XYZ file of C-alpha atoms in Angstrom:
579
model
C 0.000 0.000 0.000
C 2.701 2.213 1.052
C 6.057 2.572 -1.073
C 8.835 5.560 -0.626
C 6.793 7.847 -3.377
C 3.749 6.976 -1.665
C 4.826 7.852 1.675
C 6.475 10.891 0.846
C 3.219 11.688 -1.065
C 1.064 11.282 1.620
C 3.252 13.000 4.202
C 3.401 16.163 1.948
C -0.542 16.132 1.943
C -0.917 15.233 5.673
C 1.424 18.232 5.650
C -1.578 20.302 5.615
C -3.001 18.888 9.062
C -0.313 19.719 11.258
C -1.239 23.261 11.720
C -3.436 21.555 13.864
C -1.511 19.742 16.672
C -3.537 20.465 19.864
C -6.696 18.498 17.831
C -4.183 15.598 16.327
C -2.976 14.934 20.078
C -7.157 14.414 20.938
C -7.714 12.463 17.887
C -4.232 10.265 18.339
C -5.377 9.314 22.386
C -9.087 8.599 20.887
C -7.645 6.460 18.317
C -5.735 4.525 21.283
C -8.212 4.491 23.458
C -10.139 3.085 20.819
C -7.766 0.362 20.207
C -7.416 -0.540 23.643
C -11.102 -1.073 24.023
C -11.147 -4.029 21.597
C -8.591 -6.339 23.686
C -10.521 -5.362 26.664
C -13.271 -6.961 25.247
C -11.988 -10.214 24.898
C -10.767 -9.818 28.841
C -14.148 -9.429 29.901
C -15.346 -12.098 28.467
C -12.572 -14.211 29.691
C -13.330 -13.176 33.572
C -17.049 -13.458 32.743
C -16.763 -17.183 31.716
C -14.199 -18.584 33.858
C -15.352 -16.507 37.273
C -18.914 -15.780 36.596
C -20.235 -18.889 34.694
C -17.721 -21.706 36.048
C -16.116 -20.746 39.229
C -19.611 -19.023 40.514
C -17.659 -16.188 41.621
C -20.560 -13.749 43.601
C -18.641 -10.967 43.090
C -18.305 -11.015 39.304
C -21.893 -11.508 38.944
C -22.070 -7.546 39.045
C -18.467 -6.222 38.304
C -18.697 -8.449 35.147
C -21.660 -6.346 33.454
C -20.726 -3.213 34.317
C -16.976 -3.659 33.253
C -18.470 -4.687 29.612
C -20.932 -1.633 29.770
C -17.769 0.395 30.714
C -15.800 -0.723 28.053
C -18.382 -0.013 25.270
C -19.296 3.537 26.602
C -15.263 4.394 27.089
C -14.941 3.525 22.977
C -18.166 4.831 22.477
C -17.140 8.626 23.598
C -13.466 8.352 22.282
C -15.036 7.237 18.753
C -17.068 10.192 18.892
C -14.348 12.591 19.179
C -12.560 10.967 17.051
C -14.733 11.685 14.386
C -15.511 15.011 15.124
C -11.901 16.073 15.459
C -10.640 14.672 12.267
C -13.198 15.674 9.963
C -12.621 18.876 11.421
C -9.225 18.976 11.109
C -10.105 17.424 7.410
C -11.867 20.154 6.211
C -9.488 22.856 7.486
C -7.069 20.712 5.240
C -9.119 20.711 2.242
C -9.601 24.328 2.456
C -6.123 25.120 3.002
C -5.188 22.943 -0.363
C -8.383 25.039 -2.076
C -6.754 27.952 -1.118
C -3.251 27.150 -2.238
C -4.402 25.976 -5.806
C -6.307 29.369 -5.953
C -3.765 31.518 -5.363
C -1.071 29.629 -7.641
C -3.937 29.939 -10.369
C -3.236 33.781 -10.012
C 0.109 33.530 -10.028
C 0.694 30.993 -12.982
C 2.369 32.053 -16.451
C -0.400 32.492 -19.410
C 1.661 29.422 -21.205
C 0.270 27.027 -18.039
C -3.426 28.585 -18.972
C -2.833 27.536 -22.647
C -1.265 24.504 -22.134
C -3.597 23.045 -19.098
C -7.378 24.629 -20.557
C -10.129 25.840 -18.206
C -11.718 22.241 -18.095
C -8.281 20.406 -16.671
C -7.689 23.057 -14.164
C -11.446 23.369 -12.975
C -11.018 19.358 -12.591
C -8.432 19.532 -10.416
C -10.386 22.080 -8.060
C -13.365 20.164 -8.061
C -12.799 16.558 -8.432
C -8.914 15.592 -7.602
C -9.721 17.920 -4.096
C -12.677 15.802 -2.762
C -10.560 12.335 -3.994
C -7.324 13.880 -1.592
C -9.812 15.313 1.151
C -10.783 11.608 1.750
C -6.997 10.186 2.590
C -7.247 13.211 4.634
C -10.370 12.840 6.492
C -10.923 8.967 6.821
C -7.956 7.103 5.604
C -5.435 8.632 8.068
C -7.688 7.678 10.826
C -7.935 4.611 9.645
C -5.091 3.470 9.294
C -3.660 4.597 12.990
C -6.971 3.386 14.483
C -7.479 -0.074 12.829
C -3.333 -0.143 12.855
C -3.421 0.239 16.934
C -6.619 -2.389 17.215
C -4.877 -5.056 14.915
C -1.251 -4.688 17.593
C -3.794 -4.760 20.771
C -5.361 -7.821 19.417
C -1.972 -9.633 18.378
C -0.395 -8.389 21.871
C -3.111 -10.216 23.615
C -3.552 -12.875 21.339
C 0.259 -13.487 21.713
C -0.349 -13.414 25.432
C -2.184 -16.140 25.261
C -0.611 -18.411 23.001
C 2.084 -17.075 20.997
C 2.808 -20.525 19.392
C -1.124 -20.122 18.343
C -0.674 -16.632 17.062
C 2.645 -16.988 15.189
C 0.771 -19.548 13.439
C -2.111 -17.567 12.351
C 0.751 -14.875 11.137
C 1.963 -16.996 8.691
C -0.608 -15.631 5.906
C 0.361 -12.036 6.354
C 3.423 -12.191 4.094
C 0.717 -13.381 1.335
C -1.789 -10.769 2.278
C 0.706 -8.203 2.181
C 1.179 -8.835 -1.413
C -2.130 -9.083 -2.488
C -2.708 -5.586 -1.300
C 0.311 -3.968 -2.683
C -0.673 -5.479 -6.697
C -3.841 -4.070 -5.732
C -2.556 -0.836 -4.531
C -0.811 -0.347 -7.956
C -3.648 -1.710 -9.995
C -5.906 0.941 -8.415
C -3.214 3.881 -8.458
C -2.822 3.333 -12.365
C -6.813 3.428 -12.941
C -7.084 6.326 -10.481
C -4.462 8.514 -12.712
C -6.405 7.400 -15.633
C -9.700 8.186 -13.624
C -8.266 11.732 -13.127
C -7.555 12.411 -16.937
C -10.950 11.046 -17.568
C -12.566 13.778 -15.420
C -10.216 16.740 -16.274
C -11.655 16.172 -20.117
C -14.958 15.588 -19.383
C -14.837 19.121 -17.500
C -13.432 20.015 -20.761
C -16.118 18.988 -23.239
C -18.477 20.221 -20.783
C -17.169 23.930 -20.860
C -17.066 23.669 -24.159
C -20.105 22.758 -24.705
C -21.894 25.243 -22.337
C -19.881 28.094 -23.933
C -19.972 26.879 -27.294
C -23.706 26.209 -28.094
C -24.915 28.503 -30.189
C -22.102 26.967 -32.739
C -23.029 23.636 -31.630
C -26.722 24.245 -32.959
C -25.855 26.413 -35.912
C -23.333 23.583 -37.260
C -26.007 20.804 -36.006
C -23.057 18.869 -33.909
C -25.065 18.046 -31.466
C -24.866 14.175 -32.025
C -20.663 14.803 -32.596
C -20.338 16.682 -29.203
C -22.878 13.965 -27.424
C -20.390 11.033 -28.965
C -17.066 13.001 -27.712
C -19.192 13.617 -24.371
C -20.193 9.638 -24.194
C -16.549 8.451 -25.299
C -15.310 10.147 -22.188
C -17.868 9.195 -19.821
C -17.311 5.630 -21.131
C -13.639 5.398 -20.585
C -14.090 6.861 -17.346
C -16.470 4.181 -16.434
C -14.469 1.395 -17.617
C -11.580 3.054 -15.070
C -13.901 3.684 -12.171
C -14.710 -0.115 -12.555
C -11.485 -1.450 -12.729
C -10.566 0.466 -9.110
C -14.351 -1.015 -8.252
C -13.567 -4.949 -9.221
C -9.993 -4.466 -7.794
C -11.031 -3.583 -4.768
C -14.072 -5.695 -4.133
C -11.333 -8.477 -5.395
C -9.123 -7.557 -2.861
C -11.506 -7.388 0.382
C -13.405 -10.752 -0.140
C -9.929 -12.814 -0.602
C -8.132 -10.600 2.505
C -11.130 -11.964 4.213
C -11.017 -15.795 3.097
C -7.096 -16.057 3.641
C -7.819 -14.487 7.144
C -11.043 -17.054 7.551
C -8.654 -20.155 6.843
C -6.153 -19.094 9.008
C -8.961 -18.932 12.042
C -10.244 -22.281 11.383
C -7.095 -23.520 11.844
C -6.100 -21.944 15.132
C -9.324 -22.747 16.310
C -9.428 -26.344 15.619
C -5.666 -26.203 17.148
C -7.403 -24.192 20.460
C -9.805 -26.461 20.694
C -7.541 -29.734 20.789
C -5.428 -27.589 23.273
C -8.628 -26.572 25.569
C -9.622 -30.854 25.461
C -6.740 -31.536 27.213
C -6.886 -28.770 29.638
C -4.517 -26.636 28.368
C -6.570 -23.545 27.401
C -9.378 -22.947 30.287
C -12.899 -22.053 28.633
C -12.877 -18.378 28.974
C -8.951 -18.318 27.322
C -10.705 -20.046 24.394
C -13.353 -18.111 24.266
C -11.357 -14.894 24.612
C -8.803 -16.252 21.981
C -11.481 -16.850 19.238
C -13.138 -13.673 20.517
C -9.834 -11.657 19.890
C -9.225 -13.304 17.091
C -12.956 -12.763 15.406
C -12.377 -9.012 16.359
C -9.456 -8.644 13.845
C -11.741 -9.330 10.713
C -13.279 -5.689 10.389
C -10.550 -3.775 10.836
C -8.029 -5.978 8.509
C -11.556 -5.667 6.165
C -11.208 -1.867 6.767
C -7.617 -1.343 6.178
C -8.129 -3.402 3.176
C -10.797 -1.417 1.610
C -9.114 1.966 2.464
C -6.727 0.798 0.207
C -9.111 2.276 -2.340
C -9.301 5.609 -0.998
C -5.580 5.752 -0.177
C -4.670 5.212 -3.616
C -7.335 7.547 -5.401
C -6.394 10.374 -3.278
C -2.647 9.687 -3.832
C -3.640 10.129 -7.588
C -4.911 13.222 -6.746
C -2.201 14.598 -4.653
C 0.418 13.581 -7.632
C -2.394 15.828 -9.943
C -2.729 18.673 -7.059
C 1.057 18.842 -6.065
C 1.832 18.708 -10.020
C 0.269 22.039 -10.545
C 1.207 23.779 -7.031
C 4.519 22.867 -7.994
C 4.609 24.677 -11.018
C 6.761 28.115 -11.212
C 5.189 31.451 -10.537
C 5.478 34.166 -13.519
C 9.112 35.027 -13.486
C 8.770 38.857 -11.470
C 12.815 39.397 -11.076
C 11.989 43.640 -11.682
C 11.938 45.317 -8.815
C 12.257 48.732 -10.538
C 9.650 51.389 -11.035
C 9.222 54.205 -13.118
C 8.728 57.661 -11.795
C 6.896 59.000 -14.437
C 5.622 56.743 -17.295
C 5.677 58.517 -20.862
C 4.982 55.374 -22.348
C 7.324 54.932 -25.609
C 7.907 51.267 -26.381
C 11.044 50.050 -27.829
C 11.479 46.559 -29.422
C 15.317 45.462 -29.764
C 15.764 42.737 -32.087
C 13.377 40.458 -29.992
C 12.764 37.161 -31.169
C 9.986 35.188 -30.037
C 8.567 31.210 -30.021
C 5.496 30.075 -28.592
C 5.925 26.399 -26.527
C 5.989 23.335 -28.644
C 6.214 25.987 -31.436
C 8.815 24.621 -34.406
C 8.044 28.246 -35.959
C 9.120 31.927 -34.701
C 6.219 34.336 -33.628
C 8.673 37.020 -33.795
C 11.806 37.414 -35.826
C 14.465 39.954 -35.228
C 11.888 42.177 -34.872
C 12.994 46.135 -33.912
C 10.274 48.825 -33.702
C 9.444 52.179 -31.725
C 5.934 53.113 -30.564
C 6.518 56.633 -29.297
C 5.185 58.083 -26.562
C 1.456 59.720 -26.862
C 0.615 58.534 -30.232
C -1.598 55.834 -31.627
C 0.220 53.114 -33.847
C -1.568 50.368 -35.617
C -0.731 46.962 -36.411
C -1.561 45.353 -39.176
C -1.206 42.193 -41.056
C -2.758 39.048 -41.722
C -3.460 36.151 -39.192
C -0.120 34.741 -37.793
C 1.640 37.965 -38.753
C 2.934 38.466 -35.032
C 0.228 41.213 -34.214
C -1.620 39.836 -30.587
C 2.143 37.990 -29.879
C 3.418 41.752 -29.773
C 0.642 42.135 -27.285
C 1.191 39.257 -24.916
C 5.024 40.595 -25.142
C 4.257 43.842 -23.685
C 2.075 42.824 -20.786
C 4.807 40.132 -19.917
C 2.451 37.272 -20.535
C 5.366 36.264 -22.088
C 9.194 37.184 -22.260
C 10.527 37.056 -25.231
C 13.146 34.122 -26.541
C 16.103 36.946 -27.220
C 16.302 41.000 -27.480
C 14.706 43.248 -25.084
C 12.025 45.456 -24.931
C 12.026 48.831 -23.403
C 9.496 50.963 -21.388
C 10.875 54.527 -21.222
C 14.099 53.629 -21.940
C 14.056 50.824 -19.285
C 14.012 47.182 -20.067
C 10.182 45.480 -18.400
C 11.689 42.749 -17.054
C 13.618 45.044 -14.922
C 10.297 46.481 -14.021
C 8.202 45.474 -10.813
C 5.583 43.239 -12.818
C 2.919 44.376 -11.188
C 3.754 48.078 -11.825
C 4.417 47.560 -15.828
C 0.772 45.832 -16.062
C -0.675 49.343 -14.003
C 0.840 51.007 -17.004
C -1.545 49.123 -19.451
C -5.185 49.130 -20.374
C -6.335 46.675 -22.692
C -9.805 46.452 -24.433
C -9.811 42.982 -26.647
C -12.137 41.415 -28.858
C -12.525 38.834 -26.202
C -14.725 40.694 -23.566
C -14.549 39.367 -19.725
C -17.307 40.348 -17.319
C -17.754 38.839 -14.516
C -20.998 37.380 -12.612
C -21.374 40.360 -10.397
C -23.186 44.318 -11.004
C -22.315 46.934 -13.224
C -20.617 49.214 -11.304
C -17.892 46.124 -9.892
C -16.947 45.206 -13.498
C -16.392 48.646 -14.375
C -14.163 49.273 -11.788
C -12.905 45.378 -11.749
C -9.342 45.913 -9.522
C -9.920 49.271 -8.220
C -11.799 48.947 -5.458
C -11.296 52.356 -4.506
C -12.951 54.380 -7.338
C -16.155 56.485 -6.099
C -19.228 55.921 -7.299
C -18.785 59.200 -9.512
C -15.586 58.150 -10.919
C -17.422 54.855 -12.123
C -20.464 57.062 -13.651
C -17.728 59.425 -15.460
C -15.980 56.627 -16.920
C -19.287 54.981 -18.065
C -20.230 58.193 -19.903
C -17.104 58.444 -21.284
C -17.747 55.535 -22.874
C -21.453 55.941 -23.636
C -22.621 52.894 -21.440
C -23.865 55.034 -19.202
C -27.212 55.579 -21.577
C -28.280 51.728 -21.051
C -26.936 51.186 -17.879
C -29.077 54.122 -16.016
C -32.473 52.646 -17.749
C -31.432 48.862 -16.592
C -33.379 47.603 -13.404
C -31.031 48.470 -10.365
C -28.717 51.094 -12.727
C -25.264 50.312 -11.500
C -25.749 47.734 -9.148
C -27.699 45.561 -11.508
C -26.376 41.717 -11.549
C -25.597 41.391 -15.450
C -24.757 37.286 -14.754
C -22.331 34.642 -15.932
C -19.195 36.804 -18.413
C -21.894 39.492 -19.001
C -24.545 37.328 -20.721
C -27.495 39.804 -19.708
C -26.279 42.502 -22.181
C -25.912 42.673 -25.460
C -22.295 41.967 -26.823
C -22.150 45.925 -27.881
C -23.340 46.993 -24.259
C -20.682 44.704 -22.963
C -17.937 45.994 -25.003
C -18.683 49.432 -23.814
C -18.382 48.210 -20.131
C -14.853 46.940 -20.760
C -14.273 50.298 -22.485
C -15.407 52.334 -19.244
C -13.019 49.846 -17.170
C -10.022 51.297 -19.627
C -11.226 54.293 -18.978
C -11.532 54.091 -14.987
C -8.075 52.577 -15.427
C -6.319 55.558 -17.090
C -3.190 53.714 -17.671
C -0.903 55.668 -19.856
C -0.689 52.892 -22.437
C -3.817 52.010 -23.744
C -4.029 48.643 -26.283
C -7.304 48.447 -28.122
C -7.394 45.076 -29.731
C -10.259 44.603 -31.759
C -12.183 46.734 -28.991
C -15.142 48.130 -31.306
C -15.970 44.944 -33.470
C -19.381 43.797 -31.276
C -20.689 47.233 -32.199
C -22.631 48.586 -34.870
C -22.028 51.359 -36.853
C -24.236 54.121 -34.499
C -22.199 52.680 -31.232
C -18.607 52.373 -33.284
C -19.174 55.973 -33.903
C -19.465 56.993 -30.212
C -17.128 55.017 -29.062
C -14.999 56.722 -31.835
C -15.618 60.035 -30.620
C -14.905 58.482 -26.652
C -11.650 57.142 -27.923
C -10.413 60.168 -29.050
C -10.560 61.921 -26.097
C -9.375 58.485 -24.568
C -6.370 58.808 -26.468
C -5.331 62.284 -25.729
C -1.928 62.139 -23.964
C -1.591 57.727 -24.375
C 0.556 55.546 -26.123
C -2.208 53.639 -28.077
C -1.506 50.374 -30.279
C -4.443 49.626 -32.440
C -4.873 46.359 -33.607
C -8.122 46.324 -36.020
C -8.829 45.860 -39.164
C -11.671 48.672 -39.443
C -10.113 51.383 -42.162
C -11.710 53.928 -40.152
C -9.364 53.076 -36.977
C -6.256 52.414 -39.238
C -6.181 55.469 -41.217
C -6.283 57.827 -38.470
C -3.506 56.055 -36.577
C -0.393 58.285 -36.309
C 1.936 55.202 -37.272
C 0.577 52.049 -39.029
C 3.350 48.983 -38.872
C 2.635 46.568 -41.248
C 3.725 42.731 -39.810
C 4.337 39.704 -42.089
C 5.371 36.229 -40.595
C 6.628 37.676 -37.437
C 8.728 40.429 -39.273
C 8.237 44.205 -39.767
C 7.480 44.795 -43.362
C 6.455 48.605 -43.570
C 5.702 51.288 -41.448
C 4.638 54.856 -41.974
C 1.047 56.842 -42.389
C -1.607 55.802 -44.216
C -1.109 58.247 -46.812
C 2.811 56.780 -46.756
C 2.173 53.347 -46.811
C -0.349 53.971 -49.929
C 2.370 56.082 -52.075
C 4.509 52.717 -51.612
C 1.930 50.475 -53.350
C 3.444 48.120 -51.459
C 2.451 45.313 -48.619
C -0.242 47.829 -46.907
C -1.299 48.866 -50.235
C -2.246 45.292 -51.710
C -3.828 44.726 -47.908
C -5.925 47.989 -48.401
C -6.797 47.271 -51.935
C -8.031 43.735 -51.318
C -9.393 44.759 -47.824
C -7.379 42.010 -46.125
C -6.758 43.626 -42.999
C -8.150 40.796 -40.942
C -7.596 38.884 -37.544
């Protein structure tokens, strides 16, 4: 049951209990008592047969009963606390471990996001947790408590007759290995369980997010097969941990049965000729019978040992994963906001081909520059550059002169506002989403910013204004009265660098034109890089770069890049300036 890897394993989880020491020292003299209890029963019965029943003792007639009532209220009380205590101390476990996967969520490079998906990372919050909360909970207590009983039991047993109960040991060598193929029969399934779950949380979220495609395309029978294919290999695992270990109990249990008879047919040659009195027998086979359920329970913990030690290997896997690299500790005094590129190269993970060749550019301070270029062309990779959701592979870029990665990460991403195509809301009111990480804007500030940009015309005629719950990413609104409210959080931000990617492309033409005018005045005095591929946002820009394959191509105005007849002007003419 329990190799090196699993030990260490399980000591790293139980790692999370002992905060808790005062409540482990109850539980541990529970458990004991507990254990002692079950020997004591045996000795009861002993005095009760050979004083009460056969020597007529008059004095045992009423110690007898109330030493057996005793002993059953004694393990009564210390199984209650027991209990109590560890699922208490359980819990405070589990939400220690919640809390710990949380915060390294926050704190994980955007590669792990990519790399993991939603669905596999949701798993491990909600399924792998429960699996480890139960080694936690029951199996530790388990195992000490049914541990303890077995060692009373063979003590007194021993006591006895130790020729008798050296005997009856000879099986454990083969029981031993019964459990420990079983242990690694069920560990293997339990990964496989794990995987099983972490993509069926995937197709799920898919699913749920992804149904108005679903119906639209008519893949509703595809996504139900891809849904049942999972499900089905994840039955076929949960039954092979179920067959294992319903294997494993039953045969624990007949090796252990075959082993009694024996000793018992031995005790009872022993007692004919007067070498066991009646109540030794009876307090042998008593002892012995009272080993059964907790070898059955150690045997069928096995199960729950070796799932949650599948899903510490899953939770430890991503808590051990590094933080974003924040090495700056640097901060700017005053942020202009000019961006420098020095021949920065760039490749995603797993990625044969470069995002970003040699690439060298200037976005200068308080003007609005535009990238362009077809899908691939390195446009949203410049993005995830400059809010350090990556670092690039070689070069540097600059912030005022001063490399980012010597920057405080958390300062450099205070420096940025960015509007995307993509638009996250989250299931909370109006006026939270708008000011979503600055908790300390007034109520006016909020209102400003959503006039700014013109939300505040639907917002004041919804049902609670600014406090009204818009639900799960925003799905209340409309996708153009969305947009604006992750405009007027860019504009509550005032960052000094503002990225608009895509920001205006839920609207139509009547909204793009307002939010036109709000972006103007929005971009008075901020670096702003444009990617679109609107002509009205382009033309306007003060600097349009035109990207091919990771490389800068041209770059000039739009009245420049035209004259050239060049790459922007076969884009313009063909109207190619797409995503």
């Amino acid at each position: 049951m329990f190799d090196r890897a699993t030990l260490s394993l399980y000591g790293r989880l139980l790692g999370y209990i002992t905060p808790y020491k005062s409540l482990i020292a109850i539980t541990l003299l529970a458990l004991i008592t507990i254990a002692a209890m079950e020997p004591a029963i045996a000795m009861v019965l002993k005095e009760l047969v050979d004083e009460s029943l056969i020597a007529k003792n008059p004095d045992s007639f009423v110690m007898m009963p109330l030493l057996l009532a005793g002993v059953f209220i004694i393990k009564g009380i210390a199984e209650y606390f027991s209990k109590v205590f560890s699922q208490w101390i359980a819990q405070k476990a589990v939400l220690a471990i919640r809390a710990d996967m949380y915060h390294k969520m926050q704190h994980l490079p955007f590669g792990i996001f990519q790399s993991y998906g939603t669905g596999k990372l949701m798993s491990k919050i909600t399924y792998d947790v429960p699996q480890a909360s139960s080694a936690l909970s029951n199996a530790w207590v388990i195992l000490i408590r049914d541990s303890l009983t077995i060692l009373a039991l063979l003590t007194y047993l021993l006591y006895i007759s130790w020729q008798l109960t050296l005997l009856m040991l000879l099986v454990g060598p083969v029981v031993a290995y019964i459990i420990d193929k079983a242990s690694k029969l069920m560990r293997n399934s339990s990964k496989a369980m794990q995987r099983n779950m972490g993509q069926l949380t995937e197709h799920l979220e898919e699913s749920l997010t992804g149904h108005q495609d679903i119906k639209i395309y008519g893949a509703e029978q595809y996504e139900k097969k891809r849904f049942q294919d999972t499900a089905t290999e994840l039955l076929n695992n949960s039954m092979q941990v179920t067959k294992v270990s319903a294997l494993n109990v039953p045969l624990v249990q007949v090796l252990a049965a075959i082993a009694l008879s024996g000793v018992v047919y031995i005790a009872m040659q022993m007692s004919a000729q007067n070498l066991f009195t009646p109540g030794e027998l009876l307090a042998y086979i008593t002892a012995m019978a009272l080993t059964f359920e907790p070898i059955r329970r150690l045997t069928s913990i096995n199960e729950t040992v070796q799932k949650g030690m599948a899903a510490a290997e899953s939770i430890f896997e991503l808590l051990d994963q590094p933080n974003e690299t924040n090495t700056g500790t640097s901060k700017l005094s005053n942020t202009y906001g000019e961006l420098t590129f020095k021949k920065v190269g760039f490749s995603y993970p797993n990625s044969e081909q470069s995002a970003l060749v040699d690439f060298n550019l200037t976005i200068p301070a308080g003007k609005t520059t535009a990238l362009v270029g077809q899908s691939g062309s390195g446009k949203s990779t410049l993005v995830n550059l400059i809010t350090r959701f990556y670092d690039p592979s070689s070069g540097q870029i600059e912030l005022d002169g001063e490399d980012i990665q010597k920057l405080e990460r958390h300062f450099l991403r205070e420096q940025i506002a960015l509007v995307s195509q993509k638009v996250t809301l989250f299931n909370d009111n109006v006026a939270a989403n708008i000011a979503y990480g600055h908790t300390e804007h007034d109520r006016e500030a909020i209102i400003a910013a959503a006039k700014a940009a013109h939300a505040w015309e639907f917002i004041e005629k919804l049902p609670d204004g600014l406090d009204t719950q818009i639900g799960e990413n925003g799905n209340l609104l409309s996708g153009g009265q969305r947009q604006r409210i992750a405009i007027a959080r860019a504009f509550l931000k005032n960052a000094p660098i503002l990225i608009l990617d895509e920001a205006t492309s839920a609207l139509d033409n009547q909204s793009e034109q307002m939010i036109q005018q709000a972006m103007e005045t929005l971009k008075k005095n901020r670096t702003v890089i444009v990617i679109a591929h609107r002509l009205s946002t382009i033309e306007n820009a003060d600097n349009i770069v035109v990207m091919q394959q990771g490389k800068l191509m041209e770059q000039g105005s739009h009245t420049e890049l035209l004259a050239k007849k060049g790459i922007y002007s076969q884009l313009y003419q063909g109207q190619e300036f797409d995503e």
